[in-house]
Short mmCIF file of C-alpha atoms in Angstrom, two decimals:
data_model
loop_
_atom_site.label_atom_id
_atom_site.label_comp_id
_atom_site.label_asym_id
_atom_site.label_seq_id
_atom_site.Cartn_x
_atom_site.Cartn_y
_atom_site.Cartn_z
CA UNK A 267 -84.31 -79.53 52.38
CA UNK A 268 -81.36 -82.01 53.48
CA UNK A 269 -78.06 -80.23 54.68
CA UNK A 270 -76.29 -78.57 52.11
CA UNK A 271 -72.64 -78.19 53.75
CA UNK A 272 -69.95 -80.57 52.18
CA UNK A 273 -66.99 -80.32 54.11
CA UNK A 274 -63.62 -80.90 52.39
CA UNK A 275 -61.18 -83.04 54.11
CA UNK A 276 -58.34 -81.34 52.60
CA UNK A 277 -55.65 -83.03 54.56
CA UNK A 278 -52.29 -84.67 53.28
CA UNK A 279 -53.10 -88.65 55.28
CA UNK A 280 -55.93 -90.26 57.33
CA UNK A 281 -54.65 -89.33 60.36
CA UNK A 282 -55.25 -85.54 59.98
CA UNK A 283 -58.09 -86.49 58.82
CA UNK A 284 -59.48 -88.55 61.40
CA UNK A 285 -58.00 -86.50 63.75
CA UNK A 286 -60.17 -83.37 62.76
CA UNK A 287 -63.27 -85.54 62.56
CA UNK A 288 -63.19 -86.52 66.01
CA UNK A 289 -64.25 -83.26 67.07
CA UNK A 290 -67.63 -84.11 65.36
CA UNK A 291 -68.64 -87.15 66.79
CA UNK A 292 -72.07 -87.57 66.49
CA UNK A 293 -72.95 -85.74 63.81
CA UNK A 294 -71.49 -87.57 60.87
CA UNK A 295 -71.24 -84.46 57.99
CA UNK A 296 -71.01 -85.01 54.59
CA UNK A 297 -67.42 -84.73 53.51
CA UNK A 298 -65.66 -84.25 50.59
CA UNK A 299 -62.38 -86.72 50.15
CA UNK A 300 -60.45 -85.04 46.82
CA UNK A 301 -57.33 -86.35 45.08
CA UNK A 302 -54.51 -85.59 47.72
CA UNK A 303 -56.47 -87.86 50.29
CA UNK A 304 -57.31 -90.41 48.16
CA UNK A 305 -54.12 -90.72 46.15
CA UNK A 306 -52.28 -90.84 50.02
CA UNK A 307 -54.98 -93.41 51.81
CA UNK A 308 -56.73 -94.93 49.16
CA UNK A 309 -60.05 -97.04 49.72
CA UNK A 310 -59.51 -98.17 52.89
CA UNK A 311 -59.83 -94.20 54.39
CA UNK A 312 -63.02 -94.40 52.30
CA UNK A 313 -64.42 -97.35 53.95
CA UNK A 314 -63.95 -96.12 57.26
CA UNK A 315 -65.87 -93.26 56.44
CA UNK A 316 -68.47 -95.43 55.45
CA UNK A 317 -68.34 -97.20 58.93
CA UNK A 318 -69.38 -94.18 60.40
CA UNK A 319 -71.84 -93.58 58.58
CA UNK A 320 -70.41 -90.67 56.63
CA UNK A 321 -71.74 -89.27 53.53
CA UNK A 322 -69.00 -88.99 50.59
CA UNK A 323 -68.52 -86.73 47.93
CA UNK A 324 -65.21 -88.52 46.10
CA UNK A 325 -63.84 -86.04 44.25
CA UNK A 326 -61.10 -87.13 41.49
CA UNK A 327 -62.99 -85.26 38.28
CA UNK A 328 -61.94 -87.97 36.29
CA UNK A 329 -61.42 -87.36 32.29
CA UNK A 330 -59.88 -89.56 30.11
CA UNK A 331 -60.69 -91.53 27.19
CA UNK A 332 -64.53 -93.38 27.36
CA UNK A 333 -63.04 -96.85 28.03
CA UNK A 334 -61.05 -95.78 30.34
CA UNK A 335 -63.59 -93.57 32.93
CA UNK A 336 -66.18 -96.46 32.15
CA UNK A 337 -64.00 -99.13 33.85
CA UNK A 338 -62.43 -96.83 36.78
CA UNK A 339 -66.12 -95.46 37.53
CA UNK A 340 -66.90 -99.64 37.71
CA UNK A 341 -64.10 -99.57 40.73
CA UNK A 342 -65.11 -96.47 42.41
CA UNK A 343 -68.88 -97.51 42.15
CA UNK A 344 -67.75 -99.98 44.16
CA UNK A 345 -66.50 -98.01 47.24
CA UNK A 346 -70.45 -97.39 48.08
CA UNK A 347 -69.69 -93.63 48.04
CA UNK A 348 -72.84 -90.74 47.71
CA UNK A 349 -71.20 -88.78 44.84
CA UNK A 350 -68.68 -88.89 41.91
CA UNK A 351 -67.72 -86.61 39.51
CA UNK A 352 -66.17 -86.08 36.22
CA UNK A 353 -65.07 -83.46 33.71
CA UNK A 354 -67.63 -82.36 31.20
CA UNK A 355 -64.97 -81.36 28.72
CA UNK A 356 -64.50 -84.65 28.04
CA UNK A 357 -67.74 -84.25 26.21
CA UNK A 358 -71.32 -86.95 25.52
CA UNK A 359 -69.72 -90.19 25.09
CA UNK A 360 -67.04 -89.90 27.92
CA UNK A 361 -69.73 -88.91 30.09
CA UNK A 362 -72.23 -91.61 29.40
CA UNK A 363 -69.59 -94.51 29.96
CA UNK A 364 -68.84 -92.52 33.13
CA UNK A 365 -72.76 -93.32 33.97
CA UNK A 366 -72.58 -96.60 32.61
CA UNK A 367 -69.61 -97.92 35.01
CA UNK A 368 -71.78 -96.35 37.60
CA UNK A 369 -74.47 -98.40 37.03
CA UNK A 370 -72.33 -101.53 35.87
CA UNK A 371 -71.39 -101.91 39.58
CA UNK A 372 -74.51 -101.70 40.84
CA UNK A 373 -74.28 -98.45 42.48
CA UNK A 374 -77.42 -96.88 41.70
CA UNK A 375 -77.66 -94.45 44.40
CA UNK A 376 -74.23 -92.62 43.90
CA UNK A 377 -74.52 -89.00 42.28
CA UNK A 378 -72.59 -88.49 39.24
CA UNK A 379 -71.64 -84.76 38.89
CA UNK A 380 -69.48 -83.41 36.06
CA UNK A 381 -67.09 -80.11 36.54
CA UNK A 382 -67.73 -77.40 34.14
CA UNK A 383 -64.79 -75.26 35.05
CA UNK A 384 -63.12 -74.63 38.05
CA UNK A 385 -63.94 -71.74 40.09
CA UNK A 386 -60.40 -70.90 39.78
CA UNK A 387 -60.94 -70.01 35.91
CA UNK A 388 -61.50 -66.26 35.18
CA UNK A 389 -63.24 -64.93 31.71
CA UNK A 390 -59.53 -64.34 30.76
CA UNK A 391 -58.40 -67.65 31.23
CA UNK A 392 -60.95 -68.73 29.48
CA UNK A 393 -60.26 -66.56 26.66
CA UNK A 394 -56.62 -66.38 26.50
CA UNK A 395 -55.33 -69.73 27.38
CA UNK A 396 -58.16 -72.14 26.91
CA UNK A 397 -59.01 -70.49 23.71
CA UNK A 398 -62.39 -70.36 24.18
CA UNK A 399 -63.53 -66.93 22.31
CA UNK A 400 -67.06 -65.20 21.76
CA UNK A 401 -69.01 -66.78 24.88
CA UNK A 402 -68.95 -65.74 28.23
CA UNK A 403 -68.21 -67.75 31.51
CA UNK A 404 -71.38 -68.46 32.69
CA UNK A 405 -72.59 -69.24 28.88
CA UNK A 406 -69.95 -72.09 29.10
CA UNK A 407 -70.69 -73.38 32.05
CA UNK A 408 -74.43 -73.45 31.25
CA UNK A 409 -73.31 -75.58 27.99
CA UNK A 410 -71.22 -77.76 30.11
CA UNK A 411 -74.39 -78.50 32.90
CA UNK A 412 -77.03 -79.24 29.72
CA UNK A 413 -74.07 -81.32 27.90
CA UNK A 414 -73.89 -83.27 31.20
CA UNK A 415 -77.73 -83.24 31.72
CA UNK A 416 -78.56 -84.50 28.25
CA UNK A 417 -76.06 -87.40 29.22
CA UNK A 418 -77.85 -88.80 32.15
CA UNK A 419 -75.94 -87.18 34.82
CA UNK A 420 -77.35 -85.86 37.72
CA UNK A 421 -75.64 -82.17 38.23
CA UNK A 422 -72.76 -80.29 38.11
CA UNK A 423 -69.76 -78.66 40.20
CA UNK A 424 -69.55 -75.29 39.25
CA UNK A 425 -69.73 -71.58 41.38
CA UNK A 426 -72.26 -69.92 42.83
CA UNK A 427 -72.74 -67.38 40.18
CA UNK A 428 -74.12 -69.55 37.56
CA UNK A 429 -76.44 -72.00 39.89
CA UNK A 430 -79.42 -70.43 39.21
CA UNK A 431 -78.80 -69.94 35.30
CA UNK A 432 -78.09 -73.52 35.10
CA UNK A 433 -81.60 -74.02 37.01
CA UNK A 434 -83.36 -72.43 34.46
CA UNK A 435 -81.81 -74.38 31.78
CA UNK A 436 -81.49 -77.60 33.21
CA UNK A 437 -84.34 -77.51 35.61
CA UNK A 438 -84.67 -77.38 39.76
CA UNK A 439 -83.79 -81.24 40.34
CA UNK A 440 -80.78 -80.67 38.32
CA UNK A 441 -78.42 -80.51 41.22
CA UNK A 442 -75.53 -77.77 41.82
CA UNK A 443 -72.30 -78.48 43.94
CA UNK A 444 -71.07 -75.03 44.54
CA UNK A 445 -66.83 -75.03 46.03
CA UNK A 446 -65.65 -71.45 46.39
CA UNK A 447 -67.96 -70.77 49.46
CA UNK A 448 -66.60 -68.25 52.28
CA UNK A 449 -68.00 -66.96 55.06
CA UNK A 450 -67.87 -62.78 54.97
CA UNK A 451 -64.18 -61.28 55.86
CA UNK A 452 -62.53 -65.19 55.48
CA UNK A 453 -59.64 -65.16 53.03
CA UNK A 454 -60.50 -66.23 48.94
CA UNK A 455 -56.84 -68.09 48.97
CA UNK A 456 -56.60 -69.32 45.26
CA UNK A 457 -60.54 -69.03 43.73
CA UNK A 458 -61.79 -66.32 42.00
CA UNK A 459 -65.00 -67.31 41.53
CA UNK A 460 -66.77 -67.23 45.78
CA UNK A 461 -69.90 -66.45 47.77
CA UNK A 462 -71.09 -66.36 51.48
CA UNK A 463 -73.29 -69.16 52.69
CA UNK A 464 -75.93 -66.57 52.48
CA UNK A 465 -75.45 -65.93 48.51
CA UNK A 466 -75.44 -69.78 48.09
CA UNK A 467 -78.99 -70.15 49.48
CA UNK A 468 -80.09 -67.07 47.28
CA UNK A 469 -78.83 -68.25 43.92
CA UNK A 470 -79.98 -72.38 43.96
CA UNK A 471 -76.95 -73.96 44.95
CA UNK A 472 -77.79 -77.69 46.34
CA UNK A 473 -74.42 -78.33 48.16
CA UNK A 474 -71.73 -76.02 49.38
CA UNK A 475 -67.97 -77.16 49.51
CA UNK A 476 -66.63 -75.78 52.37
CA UNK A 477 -62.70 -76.71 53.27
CA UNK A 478 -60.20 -74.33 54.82
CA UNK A 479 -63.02 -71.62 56.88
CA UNK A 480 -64.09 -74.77 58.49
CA UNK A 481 -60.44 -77.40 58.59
CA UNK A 482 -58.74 -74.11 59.66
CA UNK A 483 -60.76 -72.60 62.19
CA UNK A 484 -59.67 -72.73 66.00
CA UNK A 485 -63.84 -74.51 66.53
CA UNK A 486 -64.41 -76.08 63.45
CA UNK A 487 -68.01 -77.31 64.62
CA UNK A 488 -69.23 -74.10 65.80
CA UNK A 489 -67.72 -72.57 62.19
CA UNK A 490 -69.31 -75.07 60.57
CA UNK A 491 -72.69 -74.83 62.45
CA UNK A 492 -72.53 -70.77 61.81
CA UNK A 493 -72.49 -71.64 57.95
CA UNK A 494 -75.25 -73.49 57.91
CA UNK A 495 -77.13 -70.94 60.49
CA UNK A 496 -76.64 -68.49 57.74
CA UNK A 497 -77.67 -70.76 54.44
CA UNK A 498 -80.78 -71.63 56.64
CA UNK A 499 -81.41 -68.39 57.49
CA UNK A 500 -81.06 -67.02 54.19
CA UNK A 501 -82.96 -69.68 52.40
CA UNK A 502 -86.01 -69.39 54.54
CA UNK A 503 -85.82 -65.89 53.95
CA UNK A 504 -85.96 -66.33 49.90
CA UNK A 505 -88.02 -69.64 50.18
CA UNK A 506 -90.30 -69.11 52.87
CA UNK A 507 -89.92 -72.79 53.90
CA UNK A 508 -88.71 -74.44 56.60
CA UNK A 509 -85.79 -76.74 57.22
CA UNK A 510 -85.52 -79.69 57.70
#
């Protein structure tokens, strides 16, 4: 089982970035580079990443129409980057062209995830303001992961909760990007939808998206090495395998 931590580089310009990084030399994480970075730094940031040897998960959740995500999927494929994602909402034909400009730039190896909904969405906001009546939140979400599945993608973001129903329905290699991970007694900020590391490893979640417990903390690496002491301790625990 590879390392599962993602860590989010939630910082307004490379420099805070790099900055923060430094304190992991030698380790190269995999790191998550989402729309204030990007839109700030652009693909240069990216390629130095790359340069040192970084893993990427770039994180814009495009959705737009299919034309459109095919040929800005065609640029990003470009960038050499480990993972993409999308919106599902923007339904089978949007999501294939997403797919398509992935593979239209040759970039084989790069992930494509889609978002089902954010963990920030509640069963009332659902309901209420998305207007979407008589199914539950996880019954969604499950839709969203076989809608992206049945398009040739290769997992979903979505919380913790529903990894291991969309498992069942979309099988074990289907993979799950969980955000919305805290370590027990750390502060939810703005998502209502969290787990420990522990509850991660327990419930089928491939990756966990880690930002503020581990950009915030006073020893970032010895945060970040506690979270993945925990996943690894509860995974063995439920798995009875070792890892690796």
């Amino acid at each position: 089982m590879e390392n599962p931590v993602i860590i989010a580089l939630d910082f307004e310009n490379a420099d805070k970035a790099k900055e923060f990084l430094s304190s992991f030399e030698g380790r190269s994480p995999y790191v998550k580079v989402g729309m204030e970075l990007f839109y700030a730094e652009g693909p240069s940031f990216i390629k130095w990443l790359k340069e040192r040897n970084f893993r990427i998960f770039l994180d814009l959740k495009l959705h737009d129409i299919p034309t459109t995500v095919h040929k800005a999927m065609k640029v990003l494929g470009g960038l050499n980057v480990d993972m993409v994602n999308v919106h599902a909402a923007g339904g089978t034909a949007m999501l294939k062209a997403a797919k398509d400009g992935l593979l239209a730039a040759g970039a084989h190896h790069t992930k494509l995830i889609a978002v089902t909904q954010l963990t920030s969405t509640t069963e009332k906001v659902l309901n209420d303001e998305l207007l979407i009546k008589d199914t539950s939140l996880n019954d969604c979400v499950a839709h969203y992961a076989k809608l992206a599945k049945d398009s040739g993608l290769d997992g979903v973001v979505c919380s913790v909760q529903e990894a291991s129903h969309i498992k069942k329905r979309c099988g074990a290699d289907f993979l799950t990007v969980t955000p919305g991970i805290r370590p027990q007694g750390a502060d939810t900020h703005d998502q209502a939808r969290i787990a420990t590391p522990a509850e991660a490893a327990r419930m089928g979640s491939d990756f966990m998206v880690i930002g503020r417990s581990i950009t915030q903390s006073e020893q970032p690496v010895d945060t970040y090495q506690e979270i993945l002491n925990e996943w690894r301790e509860s995974y063995e625990n439920n798995n009875r395998k070792t890892f690796a």
